[in-house]
Coordinates of C-alpha atoms and ligand atoms in Angstrom, one line a residue:
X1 CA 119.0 150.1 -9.8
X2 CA 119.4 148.0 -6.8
X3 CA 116.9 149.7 -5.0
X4 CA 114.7 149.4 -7.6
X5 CA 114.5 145.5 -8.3
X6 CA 114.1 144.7 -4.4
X7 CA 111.8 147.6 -4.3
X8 CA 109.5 146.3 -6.6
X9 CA 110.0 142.9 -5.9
X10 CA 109.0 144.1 -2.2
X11 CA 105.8 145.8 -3.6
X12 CA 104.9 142.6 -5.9
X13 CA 104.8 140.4 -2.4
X14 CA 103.0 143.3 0.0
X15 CA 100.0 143.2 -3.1
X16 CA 99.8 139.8 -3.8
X17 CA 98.0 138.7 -1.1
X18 CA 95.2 141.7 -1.9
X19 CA 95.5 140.3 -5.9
X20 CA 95.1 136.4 -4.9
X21 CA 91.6 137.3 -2.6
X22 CA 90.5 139.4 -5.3
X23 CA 90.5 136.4 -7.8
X24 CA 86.8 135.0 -7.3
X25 CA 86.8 131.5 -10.0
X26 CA 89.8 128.9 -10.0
X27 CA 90.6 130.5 -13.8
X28 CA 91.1 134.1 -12.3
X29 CA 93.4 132.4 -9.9
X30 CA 95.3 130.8 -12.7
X31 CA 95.4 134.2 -14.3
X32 CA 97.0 136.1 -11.4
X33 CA 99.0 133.4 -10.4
X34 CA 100.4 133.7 -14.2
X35 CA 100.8 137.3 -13.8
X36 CA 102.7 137.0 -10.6
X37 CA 105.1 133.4 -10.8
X38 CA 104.3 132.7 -14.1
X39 CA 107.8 132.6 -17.4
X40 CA 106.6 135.5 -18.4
X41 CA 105.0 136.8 -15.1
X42 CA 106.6 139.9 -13.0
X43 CA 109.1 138.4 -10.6
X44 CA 110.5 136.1 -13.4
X45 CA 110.9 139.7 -15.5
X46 CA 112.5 140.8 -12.3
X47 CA 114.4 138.2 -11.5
X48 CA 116.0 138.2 -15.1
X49 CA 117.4 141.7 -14.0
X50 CA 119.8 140.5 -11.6
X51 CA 122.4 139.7 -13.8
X52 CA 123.2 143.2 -14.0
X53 CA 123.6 144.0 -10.4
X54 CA 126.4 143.9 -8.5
X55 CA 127.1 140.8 -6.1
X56 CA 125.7 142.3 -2.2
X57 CA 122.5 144.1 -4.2
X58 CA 122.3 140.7 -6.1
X59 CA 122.0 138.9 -3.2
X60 CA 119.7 141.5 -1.2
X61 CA 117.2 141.2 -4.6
X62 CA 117.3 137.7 -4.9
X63 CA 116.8 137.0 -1.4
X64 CA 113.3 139.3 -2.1
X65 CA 112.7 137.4 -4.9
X66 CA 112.5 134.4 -3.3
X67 CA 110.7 135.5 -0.2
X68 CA 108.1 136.9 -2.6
X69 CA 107.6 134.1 -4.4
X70 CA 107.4 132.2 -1.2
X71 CA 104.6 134.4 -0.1
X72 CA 102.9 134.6 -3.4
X73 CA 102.7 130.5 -3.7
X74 CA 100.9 130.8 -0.2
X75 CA 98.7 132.7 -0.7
X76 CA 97.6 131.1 -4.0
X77 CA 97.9 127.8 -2.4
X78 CA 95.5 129.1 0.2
X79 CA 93.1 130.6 -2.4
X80 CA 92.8 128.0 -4.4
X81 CA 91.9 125.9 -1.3
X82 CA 89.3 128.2 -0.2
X83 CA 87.9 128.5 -4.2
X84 CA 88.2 124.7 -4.8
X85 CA 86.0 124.0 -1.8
X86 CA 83.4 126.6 -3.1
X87 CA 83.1 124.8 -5.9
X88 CA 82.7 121.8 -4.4
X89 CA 79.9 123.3 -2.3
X90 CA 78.5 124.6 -5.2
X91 CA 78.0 121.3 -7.1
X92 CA 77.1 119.3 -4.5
X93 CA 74.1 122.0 -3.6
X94 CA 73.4 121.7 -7.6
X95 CA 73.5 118.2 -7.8
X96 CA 71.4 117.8 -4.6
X97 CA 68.8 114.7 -4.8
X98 CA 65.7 115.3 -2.9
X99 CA 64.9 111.3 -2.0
X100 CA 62.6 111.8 1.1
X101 CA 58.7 111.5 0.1
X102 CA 55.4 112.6 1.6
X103 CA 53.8 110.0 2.3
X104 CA 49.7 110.4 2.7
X105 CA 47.6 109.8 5.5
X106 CA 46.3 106.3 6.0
X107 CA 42.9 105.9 5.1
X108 CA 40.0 103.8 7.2
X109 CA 37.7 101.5 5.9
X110 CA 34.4 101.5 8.3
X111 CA 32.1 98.5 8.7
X112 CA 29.6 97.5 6.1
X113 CA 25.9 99.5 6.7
X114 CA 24.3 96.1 6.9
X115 CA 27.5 95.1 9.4
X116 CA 26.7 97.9 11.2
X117 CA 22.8 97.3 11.5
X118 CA 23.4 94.0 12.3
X119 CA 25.9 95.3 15.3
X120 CA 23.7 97.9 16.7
X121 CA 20.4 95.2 16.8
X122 CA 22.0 92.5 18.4
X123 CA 23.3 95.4 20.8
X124 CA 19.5 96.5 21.5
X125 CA 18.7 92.8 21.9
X126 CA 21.1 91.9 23.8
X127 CA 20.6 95.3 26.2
X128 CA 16.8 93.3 26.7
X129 CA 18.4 90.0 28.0
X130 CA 18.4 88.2 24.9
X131 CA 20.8 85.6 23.7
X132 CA 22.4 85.6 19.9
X133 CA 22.7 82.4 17.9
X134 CA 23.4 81.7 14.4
X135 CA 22.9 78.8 12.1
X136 CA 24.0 77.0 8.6
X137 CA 22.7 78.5 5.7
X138 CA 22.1 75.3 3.7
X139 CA 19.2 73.4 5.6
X140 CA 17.2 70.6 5.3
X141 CA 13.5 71.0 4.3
X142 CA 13.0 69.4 7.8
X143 CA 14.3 72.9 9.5
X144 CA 13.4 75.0 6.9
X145 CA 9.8 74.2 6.4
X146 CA 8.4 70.8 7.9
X147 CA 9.2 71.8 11.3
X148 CA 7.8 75.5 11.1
X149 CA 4.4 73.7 10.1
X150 CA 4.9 73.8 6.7
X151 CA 4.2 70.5 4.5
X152 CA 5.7 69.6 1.4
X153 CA 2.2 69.6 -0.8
X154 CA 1.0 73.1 2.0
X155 CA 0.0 76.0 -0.6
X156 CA 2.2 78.2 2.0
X157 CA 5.7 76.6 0.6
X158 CA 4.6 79.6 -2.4
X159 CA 5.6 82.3 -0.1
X160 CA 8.9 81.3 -0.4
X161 CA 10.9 80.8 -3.8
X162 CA 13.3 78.5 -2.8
X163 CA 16.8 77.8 -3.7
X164 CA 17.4 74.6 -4.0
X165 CA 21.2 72.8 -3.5
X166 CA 22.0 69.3 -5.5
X167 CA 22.4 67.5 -2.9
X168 CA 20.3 64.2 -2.0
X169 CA 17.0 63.8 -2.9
X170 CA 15.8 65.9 -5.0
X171 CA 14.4 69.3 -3.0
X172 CA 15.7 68.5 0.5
X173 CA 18.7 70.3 0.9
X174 CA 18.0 74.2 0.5
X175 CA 19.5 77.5 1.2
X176 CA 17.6 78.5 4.1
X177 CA 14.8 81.0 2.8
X178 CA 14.7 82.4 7.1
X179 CA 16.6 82.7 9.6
X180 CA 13.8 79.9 11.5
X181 CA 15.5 77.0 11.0
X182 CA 17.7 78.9 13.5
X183 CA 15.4 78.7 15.9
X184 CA 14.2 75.3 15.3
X185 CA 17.6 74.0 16.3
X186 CA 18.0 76.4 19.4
X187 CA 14.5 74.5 20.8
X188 CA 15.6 71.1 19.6
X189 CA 19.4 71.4 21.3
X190 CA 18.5 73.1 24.5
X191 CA 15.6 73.8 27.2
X192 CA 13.2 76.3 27.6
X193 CA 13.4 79.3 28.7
X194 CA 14.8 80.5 25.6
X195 CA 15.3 84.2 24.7
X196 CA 17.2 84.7 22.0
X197 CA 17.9 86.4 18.7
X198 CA 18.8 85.3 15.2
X199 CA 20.5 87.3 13.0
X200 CA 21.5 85.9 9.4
X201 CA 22.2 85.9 5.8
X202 CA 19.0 84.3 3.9
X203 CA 18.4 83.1 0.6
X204 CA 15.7 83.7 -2.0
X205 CA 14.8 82.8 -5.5
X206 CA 14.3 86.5 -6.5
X207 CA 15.2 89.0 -9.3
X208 CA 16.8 91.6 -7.8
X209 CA 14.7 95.2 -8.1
X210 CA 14.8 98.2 -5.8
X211 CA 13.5 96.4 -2.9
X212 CA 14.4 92.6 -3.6
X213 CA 17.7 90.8 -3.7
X214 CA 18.0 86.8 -3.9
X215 CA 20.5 87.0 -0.9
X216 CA 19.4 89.5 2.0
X217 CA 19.8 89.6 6.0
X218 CA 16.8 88.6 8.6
X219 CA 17.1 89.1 12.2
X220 CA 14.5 86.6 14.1
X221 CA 13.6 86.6 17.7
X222 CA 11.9 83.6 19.9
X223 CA 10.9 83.5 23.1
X224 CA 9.5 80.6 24.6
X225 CA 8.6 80.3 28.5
X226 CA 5.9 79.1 30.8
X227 CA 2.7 82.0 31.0
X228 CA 4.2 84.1 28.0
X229 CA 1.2 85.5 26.3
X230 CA 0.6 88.0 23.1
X231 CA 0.6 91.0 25.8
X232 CA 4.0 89.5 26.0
X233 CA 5.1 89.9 22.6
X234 CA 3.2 93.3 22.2
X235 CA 5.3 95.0 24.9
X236 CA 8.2 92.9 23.9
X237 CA 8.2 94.8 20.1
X238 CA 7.5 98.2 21.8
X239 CA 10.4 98.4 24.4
X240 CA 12.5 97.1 21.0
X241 CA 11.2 99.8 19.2
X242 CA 12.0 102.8 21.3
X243 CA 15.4 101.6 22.2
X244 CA 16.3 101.4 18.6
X245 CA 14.5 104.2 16.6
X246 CA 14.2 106.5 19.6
X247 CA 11.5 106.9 22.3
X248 CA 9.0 108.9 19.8
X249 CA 8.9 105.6 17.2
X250 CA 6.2 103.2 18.7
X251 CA 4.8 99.9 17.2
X252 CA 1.6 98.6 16.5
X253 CA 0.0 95.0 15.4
X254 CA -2.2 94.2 12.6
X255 CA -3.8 90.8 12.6
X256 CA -1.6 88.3 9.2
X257 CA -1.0 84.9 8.4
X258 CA 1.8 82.6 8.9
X259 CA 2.0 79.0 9.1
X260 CA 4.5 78.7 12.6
X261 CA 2.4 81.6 14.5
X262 CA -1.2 81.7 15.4
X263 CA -2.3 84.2 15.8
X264 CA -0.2 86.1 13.6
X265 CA 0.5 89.8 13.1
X266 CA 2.3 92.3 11.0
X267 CA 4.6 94.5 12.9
X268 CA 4.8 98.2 12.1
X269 CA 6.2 101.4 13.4
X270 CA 5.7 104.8 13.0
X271 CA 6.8 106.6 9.6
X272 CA 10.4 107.1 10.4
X273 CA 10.5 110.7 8.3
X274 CA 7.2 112.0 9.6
X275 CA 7.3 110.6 13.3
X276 CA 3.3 109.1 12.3
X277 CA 1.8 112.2 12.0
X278 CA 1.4 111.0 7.4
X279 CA 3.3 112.0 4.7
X280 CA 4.8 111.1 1.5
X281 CA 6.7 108.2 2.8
X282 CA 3.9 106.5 4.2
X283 CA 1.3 107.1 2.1
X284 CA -0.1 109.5 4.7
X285 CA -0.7 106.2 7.3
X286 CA 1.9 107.3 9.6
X287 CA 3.0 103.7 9.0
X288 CA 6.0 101.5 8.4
X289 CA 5.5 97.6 8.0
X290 CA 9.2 96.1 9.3
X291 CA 8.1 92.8 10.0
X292 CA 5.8 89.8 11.1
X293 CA 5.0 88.2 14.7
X294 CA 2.8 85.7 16.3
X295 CA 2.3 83.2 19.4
X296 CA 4.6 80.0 18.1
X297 CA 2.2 77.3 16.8
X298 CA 1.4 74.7 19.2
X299 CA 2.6 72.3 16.2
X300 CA 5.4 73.9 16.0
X301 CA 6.1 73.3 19.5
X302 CA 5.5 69.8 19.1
X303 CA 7.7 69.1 16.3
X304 CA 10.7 70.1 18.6
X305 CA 9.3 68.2 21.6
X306 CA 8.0 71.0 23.7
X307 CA 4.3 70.5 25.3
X308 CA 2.3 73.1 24.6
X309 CA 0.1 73.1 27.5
X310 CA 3.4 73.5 29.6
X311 CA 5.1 76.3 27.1
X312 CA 4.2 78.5 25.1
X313 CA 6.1 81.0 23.2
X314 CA 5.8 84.2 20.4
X315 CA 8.7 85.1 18.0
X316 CA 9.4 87.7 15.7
X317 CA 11.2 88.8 12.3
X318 CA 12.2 91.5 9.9
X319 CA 14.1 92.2 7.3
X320 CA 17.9 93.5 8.2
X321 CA 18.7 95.5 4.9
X322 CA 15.2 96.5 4.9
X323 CA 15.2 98.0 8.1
X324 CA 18.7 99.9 6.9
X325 CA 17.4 101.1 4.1
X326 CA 14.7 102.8 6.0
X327 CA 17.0 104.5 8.7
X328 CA 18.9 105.8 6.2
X329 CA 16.4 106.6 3.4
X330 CA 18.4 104.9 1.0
X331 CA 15.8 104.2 -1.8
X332 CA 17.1 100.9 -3.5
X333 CA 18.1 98.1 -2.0
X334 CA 20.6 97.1 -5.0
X335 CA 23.2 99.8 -3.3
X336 CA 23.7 97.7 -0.9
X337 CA 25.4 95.1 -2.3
X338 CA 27.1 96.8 -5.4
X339 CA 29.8 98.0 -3.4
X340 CA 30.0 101.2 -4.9
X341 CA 32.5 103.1 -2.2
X342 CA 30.6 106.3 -3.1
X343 CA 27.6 104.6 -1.2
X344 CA 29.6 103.1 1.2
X345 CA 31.7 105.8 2.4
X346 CA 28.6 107.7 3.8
X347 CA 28.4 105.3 6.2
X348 CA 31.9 105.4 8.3
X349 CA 31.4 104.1 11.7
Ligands
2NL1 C1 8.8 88.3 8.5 C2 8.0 87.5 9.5 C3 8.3 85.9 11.2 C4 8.6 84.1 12.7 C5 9.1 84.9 11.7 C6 9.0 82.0 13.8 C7 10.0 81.0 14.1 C8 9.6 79.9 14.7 C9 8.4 79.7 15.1 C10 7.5 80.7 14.9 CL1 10.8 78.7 15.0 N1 7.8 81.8 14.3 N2 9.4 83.1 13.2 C11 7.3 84.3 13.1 C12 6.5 85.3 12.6 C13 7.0 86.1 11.6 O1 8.9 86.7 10.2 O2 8.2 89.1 7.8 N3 10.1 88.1 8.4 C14 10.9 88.9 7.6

């Protein structure tokens, strides 16, 4: 009988260690730890038995008794250690917040085409040993017209529709319909030689269509020296061409009109598509017109104090946007200035 309580008392702590790992959730812990220390559990049934035994074998059983329960709490203590941080684990892996975020790639903006054609002509310019200068863009009919030889009551006023700003007397404060007026003040402020170039935002009473806009880009140049002749000029237009459009674009004159040149000329290059040997986009001429040129007007000259027996001079213009659109065979100048990013964006630079 004796043998028997301690004996199984005995076995109860040799297994419980095997029964506590085999419990895999805190409730299947509870379970055997029920089973094993619990009122009803196995050592309490054996422990009831000792009453019947006699005093040594009492004392030998409950001795096992309590060294099996000892064990039996460690181990459970230890398991549910072990199962509690699982579980911990667990939820915290469940609850897991991803808070980090991808964040794109930074995108570039690129310069404006006509930023861009203004940059790259003023380069070429400059490469030639000119000089840039830039201007207001509201003038006075003196710099806008009277001093490029153009009078108030002169038919020629018609080529320009002006735009005309409330200020003063009536029609003598305008936005500037050239970029002229430019050079007007560079030969007023300062002393021949001048060579220099004038690029600028002009102004024009215009409905905008595929190849107008009432606000547009010139670039002007002016030259103005002792002994410069139309030879000058020629060559001048032709080195410009090549270093710009590429040594097989060349230029060519064609005798014009304007009132602040004489003689006066259209300037044109070669069909940028075809190279000049003709086709669609130059009506077969092998011909672009960019601009206009001429030998500066004598009265011109004087109306900015310059004698023009002691200088003489040629300058130059063409349209900015124009000569963008061309380049780039963009086919309406309105894209320009819609700022449609579609458009834009095949431009980067
Ligand atoms: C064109 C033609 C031209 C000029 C501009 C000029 C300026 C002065 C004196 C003489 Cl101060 N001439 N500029 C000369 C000839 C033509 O521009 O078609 N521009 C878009």
């Amino acid at each position: 009988m004796t043998d028997d309580i301690t004996g199984r008392v005995r076995a109860i702590g040799a297994e419980a260690p095997a029964r506590v790992a085999a419990a895999s959730t805190l409730d299947e812990l509870r379970a055997v730890e029920a089973e094993l220390l619990g009122k009803k559990g196995a050592l309490t049934e054996l422990k009831k038995g000792l009453g019947a035994l006699d005093p040594d074998a009492r004392r030998t059983a409950g001795q096992a008794v309590n060294e099996a329960r000892t064990a039996v709490e460690a181990a459970v203590a230890g398991r549910r250690r072990d199962l509690e941080a699982e579980a911990r684990a667990a939820t915290v892996a469940a609850e897991r917040l991803d808070l980090t975020e991808v964040v794109g790639e930074r995108e570039r903006g690129s310069l404006h085409l006509v930023t861009q054609t203004w940059d790259r002509l003023v380069d070429v310019f400059v490469g030639m040993g000119f000089t840039v200068a830039e201007g207001p863009e509201v003038e006075t009919d003196w710099y806008n017209f009277e001093a490029l030889n153009i009078p108030a009551a002169h038919p020629a006023r018609g080529m320009w529709d002006t735009l005309y700003v409330d200020l003063g007397a009536p029609e003598t404060v305008l936005l500037r319909t050239h970029t002229s007026p430019v050079q007007i003040r560079v030969m007023t402020d300062g002393e021949p030689p001048i060579y220099a170039v004038m690029p600028g935002r002009v102004f024009r009473r215009d409905t905008a269509d595929a190849s107008h806009m009432p606000v547009f880009h010139q670039i002007e140049g002016l030259v103005v020296d002792r002994g410069i002749s139309f030879a000058d000029l020629a060559g001048t237009l032709e080195s410009f061409t090549s270093a710009y459009f590429g040594g097989a674009i060349h230029s060519r004159l064609r005798p014009s009109y304007f009132p602040f040149t004489e003689p006066s000329a259209e300037y044109d290059i070669n069909c940028l598509n075809c190279e000049g040997r003709g086709c669609r986009t130059c009506a077969q001429t092998g011909w672009l017109e960019l601009g206009g040129c001429g030998m500066v007007h004598p009265n011109v000259l004087r109306n900015v104090g310059l004698d023009p027996e002691e200088w003489t001079g040629f300058a130059f213009g063409f349209g900015l946007d124009r000569l963008a659109l061309m380049r780039h065979g963009v086919d309406d100048i309105r894209e320009m200035y819609t700022g449609d990013v579609r458009f834009l964006e095949q431009f980067p630079a």
